[in-house]
CSV table of C-alpha atoms and ligand atoms in Angstrom, one decimal:
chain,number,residue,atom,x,y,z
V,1,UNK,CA,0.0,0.0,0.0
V,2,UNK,CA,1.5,3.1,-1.1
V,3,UNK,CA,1.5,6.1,-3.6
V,4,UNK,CA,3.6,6.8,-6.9
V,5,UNK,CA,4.1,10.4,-7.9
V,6,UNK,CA,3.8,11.0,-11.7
V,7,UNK,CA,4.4,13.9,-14.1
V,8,UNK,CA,0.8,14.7,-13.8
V,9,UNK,CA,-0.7,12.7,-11.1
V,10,UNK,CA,-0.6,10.8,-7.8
V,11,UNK,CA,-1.4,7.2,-8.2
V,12,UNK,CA,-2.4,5.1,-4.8
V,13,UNK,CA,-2.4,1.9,-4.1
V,14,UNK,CA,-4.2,0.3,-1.3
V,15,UNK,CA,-5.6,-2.8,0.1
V,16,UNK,CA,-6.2,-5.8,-2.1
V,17,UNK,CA,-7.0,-4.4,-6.1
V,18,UNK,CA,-8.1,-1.3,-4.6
V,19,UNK,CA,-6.4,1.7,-6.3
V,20,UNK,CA,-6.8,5.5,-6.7
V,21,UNK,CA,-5.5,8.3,-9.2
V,22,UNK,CA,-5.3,12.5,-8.4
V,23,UNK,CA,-4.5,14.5,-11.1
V,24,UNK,CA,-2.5,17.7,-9.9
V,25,UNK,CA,-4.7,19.6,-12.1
V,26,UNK,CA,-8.2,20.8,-10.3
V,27,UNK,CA,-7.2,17.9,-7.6
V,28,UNK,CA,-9.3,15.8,-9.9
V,29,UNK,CA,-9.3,12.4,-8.7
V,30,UNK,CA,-10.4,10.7,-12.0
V,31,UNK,CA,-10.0,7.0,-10.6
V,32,UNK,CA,-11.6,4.6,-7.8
V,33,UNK,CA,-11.3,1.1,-8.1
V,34,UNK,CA,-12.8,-0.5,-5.5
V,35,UNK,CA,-11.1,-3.6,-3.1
V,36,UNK,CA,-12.1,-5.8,-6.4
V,37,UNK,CA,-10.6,-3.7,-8.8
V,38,UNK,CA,-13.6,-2.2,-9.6
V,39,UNK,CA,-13.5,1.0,-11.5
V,40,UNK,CA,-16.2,3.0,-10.1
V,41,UNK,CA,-15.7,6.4,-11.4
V,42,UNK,CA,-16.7,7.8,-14.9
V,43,UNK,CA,-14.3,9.5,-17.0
V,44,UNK,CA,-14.6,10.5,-20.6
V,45,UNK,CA,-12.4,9.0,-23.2
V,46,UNK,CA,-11.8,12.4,-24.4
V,47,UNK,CA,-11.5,14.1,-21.5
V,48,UNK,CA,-9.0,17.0,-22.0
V,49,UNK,CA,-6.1,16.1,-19.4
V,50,UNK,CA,-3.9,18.7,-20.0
V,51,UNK,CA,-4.6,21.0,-17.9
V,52,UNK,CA,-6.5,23.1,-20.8
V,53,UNK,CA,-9.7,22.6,-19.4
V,54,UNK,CA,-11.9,20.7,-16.8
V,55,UNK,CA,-11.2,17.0,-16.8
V,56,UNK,CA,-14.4,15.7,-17.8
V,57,UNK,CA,-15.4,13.1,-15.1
V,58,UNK,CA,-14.1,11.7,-11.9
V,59,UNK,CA,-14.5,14.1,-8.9
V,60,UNK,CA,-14.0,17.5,-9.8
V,61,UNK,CA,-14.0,20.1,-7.4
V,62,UNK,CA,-16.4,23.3,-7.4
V,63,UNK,CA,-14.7,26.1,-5.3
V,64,UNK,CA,-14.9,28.9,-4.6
V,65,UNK,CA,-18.8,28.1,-6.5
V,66,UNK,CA,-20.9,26.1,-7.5
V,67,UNK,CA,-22.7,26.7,-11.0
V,68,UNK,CA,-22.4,30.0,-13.0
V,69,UNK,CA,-21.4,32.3,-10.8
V,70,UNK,CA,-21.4,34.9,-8.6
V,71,UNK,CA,-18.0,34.9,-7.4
V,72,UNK,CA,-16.0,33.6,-11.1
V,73,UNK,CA,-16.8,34.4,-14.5
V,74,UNK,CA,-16.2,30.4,-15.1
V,75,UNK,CA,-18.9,27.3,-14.3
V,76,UNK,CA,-17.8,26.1,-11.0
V,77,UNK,CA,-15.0,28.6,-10.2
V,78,UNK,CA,-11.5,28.1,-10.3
V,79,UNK,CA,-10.1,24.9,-8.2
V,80,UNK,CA,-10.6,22.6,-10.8
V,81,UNK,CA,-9.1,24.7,-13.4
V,82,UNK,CA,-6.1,25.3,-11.7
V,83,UNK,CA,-2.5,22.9,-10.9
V,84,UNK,CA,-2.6,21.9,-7.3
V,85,UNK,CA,1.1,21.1,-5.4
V,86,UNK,CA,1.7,18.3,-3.7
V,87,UNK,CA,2.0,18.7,-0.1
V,88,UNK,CA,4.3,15.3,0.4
V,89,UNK,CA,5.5,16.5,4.0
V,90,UNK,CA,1.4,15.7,4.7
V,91,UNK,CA,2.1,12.4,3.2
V,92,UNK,CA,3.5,9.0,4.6
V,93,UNK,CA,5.4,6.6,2.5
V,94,UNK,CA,3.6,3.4,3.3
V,95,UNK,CA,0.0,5.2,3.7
V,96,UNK,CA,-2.5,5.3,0.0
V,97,UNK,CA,-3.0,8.8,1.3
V,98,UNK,CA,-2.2,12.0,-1.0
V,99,UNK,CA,-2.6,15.3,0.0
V,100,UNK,CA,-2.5,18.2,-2.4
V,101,UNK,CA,-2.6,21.8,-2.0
V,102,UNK,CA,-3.8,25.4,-4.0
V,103,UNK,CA,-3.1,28.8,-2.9
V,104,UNK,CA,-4.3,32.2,-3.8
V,105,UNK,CA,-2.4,33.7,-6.7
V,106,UNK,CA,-2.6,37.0,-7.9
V,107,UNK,CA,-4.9,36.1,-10.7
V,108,UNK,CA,-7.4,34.4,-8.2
V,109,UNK,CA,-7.0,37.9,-5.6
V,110,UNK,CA,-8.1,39.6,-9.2
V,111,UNK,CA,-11.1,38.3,-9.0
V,112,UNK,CA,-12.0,36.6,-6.1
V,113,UNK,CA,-10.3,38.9,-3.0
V,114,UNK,CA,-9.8,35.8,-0.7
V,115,UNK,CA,-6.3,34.7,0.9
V,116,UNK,CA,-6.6,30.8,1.0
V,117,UNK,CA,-5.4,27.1,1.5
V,118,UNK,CA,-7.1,24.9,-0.2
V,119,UNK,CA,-5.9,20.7,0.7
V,120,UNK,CA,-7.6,18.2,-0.6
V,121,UNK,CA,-7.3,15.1,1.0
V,122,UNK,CA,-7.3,11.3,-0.8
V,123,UNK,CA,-6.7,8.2,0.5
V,124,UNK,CA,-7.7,4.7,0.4
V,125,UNK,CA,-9.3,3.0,3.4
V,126,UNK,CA,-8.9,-0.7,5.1
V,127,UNK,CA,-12.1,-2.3,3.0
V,128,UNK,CA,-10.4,-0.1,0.0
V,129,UNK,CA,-13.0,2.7,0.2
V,130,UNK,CA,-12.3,6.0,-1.1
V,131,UNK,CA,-12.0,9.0,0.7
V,132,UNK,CA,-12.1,12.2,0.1
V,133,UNK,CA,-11.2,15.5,1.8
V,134,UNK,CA,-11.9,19.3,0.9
V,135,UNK,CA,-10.7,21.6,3.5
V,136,UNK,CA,-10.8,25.7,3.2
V,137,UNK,CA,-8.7,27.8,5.2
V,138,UNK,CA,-9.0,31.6,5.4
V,139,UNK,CA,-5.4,33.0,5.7
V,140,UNK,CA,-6.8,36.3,5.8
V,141,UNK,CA,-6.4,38.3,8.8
V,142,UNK,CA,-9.0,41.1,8.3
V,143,UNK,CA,-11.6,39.6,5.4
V,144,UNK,CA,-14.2,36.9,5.7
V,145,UNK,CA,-14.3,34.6,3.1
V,146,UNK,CA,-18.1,33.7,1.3
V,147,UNK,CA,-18.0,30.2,-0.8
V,148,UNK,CA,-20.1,28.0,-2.1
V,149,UNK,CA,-18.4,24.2,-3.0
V,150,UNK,CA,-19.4,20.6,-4.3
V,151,UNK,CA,-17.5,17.8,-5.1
V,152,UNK,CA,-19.2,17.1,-9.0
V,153,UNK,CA,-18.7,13.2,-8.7
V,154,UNK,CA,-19.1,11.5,-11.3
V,155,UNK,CA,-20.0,7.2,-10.7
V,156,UNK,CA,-19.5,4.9,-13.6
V,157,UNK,CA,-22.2,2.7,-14.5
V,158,UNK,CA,-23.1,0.2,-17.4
V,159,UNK,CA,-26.8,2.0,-18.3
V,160,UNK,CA,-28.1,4.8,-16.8
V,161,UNK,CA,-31.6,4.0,-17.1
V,162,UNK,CA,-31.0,0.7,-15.1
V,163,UNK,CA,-29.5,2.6,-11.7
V,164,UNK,CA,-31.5,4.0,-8.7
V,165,UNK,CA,-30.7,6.6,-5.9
V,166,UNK,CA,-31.9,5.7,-2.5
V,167,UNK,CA,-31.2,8.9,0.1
V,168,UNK,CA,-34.6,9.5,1.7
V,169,UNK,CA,-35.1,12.2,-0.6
V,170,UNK,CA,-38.9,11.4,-0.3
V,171,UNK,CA,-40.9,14.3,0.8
V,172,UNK,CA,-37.3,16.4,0.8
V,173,UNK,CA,-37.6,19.8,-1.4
V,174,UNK,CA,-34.9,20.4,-4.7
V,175,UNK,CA,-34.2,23.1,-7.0
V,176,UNK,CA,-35.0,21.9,-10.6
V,177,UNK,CA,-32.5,23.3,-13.3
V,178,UNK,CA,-34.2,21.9,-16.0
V,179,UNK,CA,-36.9,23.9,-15.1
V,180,UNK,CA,-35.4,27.8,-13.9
V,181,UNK,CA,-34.5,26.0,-10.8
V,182,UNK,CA,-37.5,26.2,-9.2
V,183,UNK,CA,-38.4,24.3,-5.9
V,184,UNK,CA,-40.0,21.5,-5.9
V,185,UNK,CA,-40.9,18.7,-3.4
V,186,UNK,CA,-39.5,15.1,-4.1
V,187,UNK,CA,-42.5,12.5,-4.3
V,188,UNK,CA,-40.7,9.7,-4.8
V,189,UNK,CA,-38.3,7.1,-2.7
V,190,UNK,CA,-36.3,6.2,-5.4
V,191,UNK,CA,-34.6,8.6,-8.0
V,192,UNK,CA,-34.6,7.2,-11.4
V,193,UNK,CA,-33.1,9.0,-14.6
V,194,UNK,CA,-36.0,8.7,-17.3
V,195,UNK,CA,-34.4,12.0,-19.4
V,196,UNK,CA,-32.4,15.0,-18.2
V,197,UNK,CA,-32.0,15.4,-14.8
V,198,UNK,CA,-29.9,18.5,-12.9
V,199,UNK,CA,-31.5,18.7,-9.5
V,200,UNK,CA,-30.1,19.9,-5.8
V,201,UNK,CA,-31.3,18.0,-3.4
V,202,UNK,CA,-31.9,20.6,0.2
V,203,UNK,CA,-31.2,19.8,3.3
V,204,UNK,CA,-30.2,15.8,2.8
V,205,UNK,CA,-29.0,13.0,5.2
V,206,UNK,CA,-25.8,12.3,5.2
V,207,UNK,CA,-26.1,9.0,3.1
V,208,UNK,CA,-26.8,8.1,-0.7
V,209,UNK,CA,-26.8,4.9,-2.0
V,210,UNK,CA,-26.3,4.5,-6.1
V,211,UNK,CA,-28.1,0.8,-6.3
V,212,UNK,CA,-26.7,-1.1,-9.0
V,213,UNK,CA,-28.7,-3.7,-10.8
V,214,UNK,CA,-26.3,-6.3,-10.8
V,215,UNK,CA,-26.9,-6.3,-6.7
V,216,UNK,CA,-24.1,-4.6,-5.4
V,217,UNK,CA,-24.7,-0.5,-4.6
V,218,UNK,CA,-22.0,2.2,-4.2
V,219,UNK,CA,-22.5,4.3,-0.5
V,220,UNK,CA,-21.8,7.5,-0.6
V,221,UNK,CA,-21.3,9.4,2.9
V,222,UNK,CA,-21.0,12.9,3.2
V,223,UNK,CA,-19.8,15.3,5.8
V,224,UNK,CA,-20.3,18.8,6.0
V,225,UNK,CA,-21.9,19.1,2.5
V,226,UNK,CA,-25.9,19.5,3.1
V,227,UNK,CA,-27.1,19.4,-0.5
V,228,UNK,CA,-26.7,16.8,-2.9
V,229,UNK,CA,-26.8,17.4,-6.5
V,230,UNK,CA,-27.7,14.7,-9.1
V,231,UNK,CA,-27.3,15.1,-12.6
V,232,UNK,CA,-27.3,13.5,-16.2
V,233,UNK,CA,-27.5,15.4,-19.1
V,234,UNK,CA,-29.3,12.6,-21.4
V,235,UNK,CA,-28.5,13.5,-25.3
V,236,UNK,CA,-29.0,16.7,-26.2
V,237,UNK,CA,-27.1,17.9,-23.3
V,238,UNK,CA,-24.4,15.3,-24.0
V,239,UNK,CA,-23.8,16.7,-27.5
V,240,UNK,CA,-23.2,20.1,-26.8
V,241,UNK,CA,-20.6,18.4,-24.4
V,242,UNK,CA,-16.6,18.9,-26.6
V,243,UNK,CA,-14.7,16.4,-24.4
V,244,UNK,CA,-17.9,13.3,-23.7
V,245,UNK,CA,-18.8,11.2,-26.8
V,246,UNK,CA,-22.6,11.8,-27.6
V,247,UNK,CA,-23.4,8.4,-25.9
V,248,UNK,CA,-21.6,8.4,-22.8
V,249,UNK,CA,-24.4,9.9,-21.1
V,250,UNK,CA,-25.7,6.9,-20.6
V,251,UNK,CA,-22.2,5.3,-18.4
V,252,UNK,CA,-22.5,7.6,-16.0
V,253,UNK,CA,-24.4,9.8,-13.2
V,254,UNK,CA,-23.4,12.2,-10.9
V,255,UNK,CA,-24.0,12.6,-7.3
V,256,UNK,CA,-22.5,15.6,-6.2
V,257,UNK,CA,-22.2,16.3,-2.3
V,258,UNK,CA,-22.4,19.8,-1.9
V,259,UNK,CA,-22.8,23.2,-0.1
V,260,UNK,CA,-24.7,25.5,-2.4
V,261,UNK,CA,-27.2,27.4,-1.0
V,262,UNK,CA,-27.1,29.2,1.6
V,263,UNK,CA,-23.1,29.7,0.6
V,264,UNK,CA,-21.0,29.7,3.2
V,265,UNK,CA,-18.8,32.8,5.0
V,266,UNK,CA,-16.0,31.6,6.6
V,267,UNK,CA,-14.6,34.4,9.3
V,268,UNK,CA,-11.0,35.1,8.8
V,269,UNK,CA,-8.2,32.7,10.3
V,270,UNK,CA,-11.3,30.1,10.8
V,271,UNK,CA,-11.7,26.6,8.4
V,272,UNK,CA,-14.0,24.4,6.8
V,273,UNK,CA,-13.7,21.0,5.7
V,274,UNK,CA,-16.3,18.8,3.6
V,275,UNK,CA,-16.0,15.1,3.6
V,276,UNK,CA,-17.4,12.2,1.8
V,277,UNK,CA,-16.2,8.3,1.7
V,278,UNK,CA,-17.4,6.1,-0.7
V,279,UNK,CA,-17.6,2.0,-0.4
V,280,UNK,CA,-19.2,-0.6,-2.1
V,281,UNK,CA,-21.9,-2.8,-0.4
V,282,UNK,CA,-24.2,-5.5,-1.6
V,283,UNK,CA,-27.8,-3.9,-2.5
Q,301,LIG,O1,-23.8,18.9,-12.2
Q,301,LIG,C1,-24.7,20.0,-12.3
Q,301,LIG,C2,-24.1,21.0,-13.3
Q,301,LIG,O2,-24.2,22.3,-12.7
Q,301,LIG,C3,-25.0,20.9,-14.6
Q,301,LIG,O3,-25.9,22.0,-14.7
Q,301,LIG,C4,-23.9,20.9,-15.7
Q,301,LIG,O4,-23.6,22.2,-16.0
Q,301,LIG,C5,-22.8,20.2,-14.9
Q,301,LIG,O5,-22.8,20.8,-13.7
Q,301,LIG,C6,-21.5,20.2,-15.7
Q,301,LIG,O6,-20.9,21.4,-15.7
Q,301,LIG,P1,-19.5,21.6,-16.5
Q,301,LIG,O7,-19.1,23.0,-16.3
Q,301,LIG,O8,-18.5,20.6,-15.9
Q,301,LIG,O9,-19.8,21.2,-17.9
């Protein structure tokens, strides 16, 4: 169990066929295989990997917003357009942990005023789940810091239209982006993806379950990320997409643990941190 550092990644290792892969740019982590060797995260065959653009898949991180804006003129802000470092003092030899770091530049002061750390934390556990850590820091000493943050996972699957998400999301309110993100209440226990689907989930427990139908499910468990976000942008969406092939929308959907609204304002010297693990079970 260890990690290898590459030109443009951090590859773990951990227990059994488990395995894990960071890309220094956005701190994507664009692989997950589980303690089968399992991969269990979506990412496009043409995903552009180098470091031109979004990688397209795995678990991309929205910071310092989610969406279109207010706070960057891009989608989903800067983090996962930018190189992270690697912070290998953080790191331990024989651990399938990496830890990588991002800073405030002068082109991110330019337009976004805050004095950050960003780490994000990866690692591999003892059953070979994943792991996942987003901590923000507010170096500032005088300015609070308002964010809002997601962690845009994407899960691999064989067809879309077979998979279920169980979360308890019955009776649970959502915004609906496919329809001017209005609210609406959830009236059903099971969410199934029948066509487009871009909805954020309010206020939701701290469990999902992506059930499988081969009889295995992958858990997702969040920490400090209220909302979760599910998404799949069936065909039409899919072909406006430069770097997925028109019919991968049906290998994948997302389930994206995140803080969106209210955003958050962190006071200065003070620190957040968002959290998910994810594991495979049998359904
Ligand atoms: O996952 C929800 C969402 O906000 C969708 O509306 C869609 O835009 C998706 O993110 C992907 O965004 P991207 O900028 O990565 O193409």
């Amino acid at each position: 169990m260890s990690y290898t550092v590459l030109e443009d990644k951090v590859t773990l290792s951990g227990p059994s066929s488990s395995s894990a892969e960071v890309y220094f740019h956005g701190a994507t982590v664009t692989s997950w295989c589980d303690i089968s060797g399992t991969e269990r995260l979506y990412l496009s065959p043409t995903a552009v990997l180098d470091g031109s653009a979004p990688i397209r898949g795995g678990i991309p991180v929205c910071w310092p917003q989610f969406g279109p804006g207010p706070r960057w003129p891009k989608q989903h802000g800067f983090a996962r357009r930018m190189r992270w470092t690697l912070d290998e003092a953080a790191m331990s030899p024989a651990s399938p942990t990496a830890v990588l770091l991002l800073r405030d530049t002068s082109d991110t002061r330019a337009g976004y005023p805050g004095e950050f750390e960003l780490r994000l934390t990866v690692g591999l556990g003892k059953e070979g789940e994943l792991e996942v850590e987003f901590s923000v820091c507010n170096r500032s000493e005088v300015e609070d810091m308002t964010f809002s943050t997601a962690l845009h996972s994407y899960f691999a699957v064989e067809d879309v239209g077979k998979v279920a998400v169980r979360a308890g999301l019955k009776g649970g309110k959502y915004r609906d982006n496919t329809d001017g993100n209005v609210e609406k209440v959830e009236e059903k226990d099971e969410i199934l993806v029948l066509g487009e689907v871009d909805r954020a989930y309010i206020g939701t427990n701290d469990e999902a379950e992506l059930r499988l139908p081969n009889g295995k499910s992958v858990v997702l468990e969040k920490v400090g990320l209220p909302e979760l976000v599910v998404w799949n942008p069936a065909v039409d969406k899919t072909a406006a997409l430069p770097d997925m092939p028109d019919d991968d929308w049906k290998k994948f959907i997302c389930l994206e643990p995140a803080m969106i609204d209210p955003a958050l304002t962190l006071p200065k010297g003070e620190s957040y941190t968002g959290r998910i693990i994810l594991s495979v079970k049998d359904s």
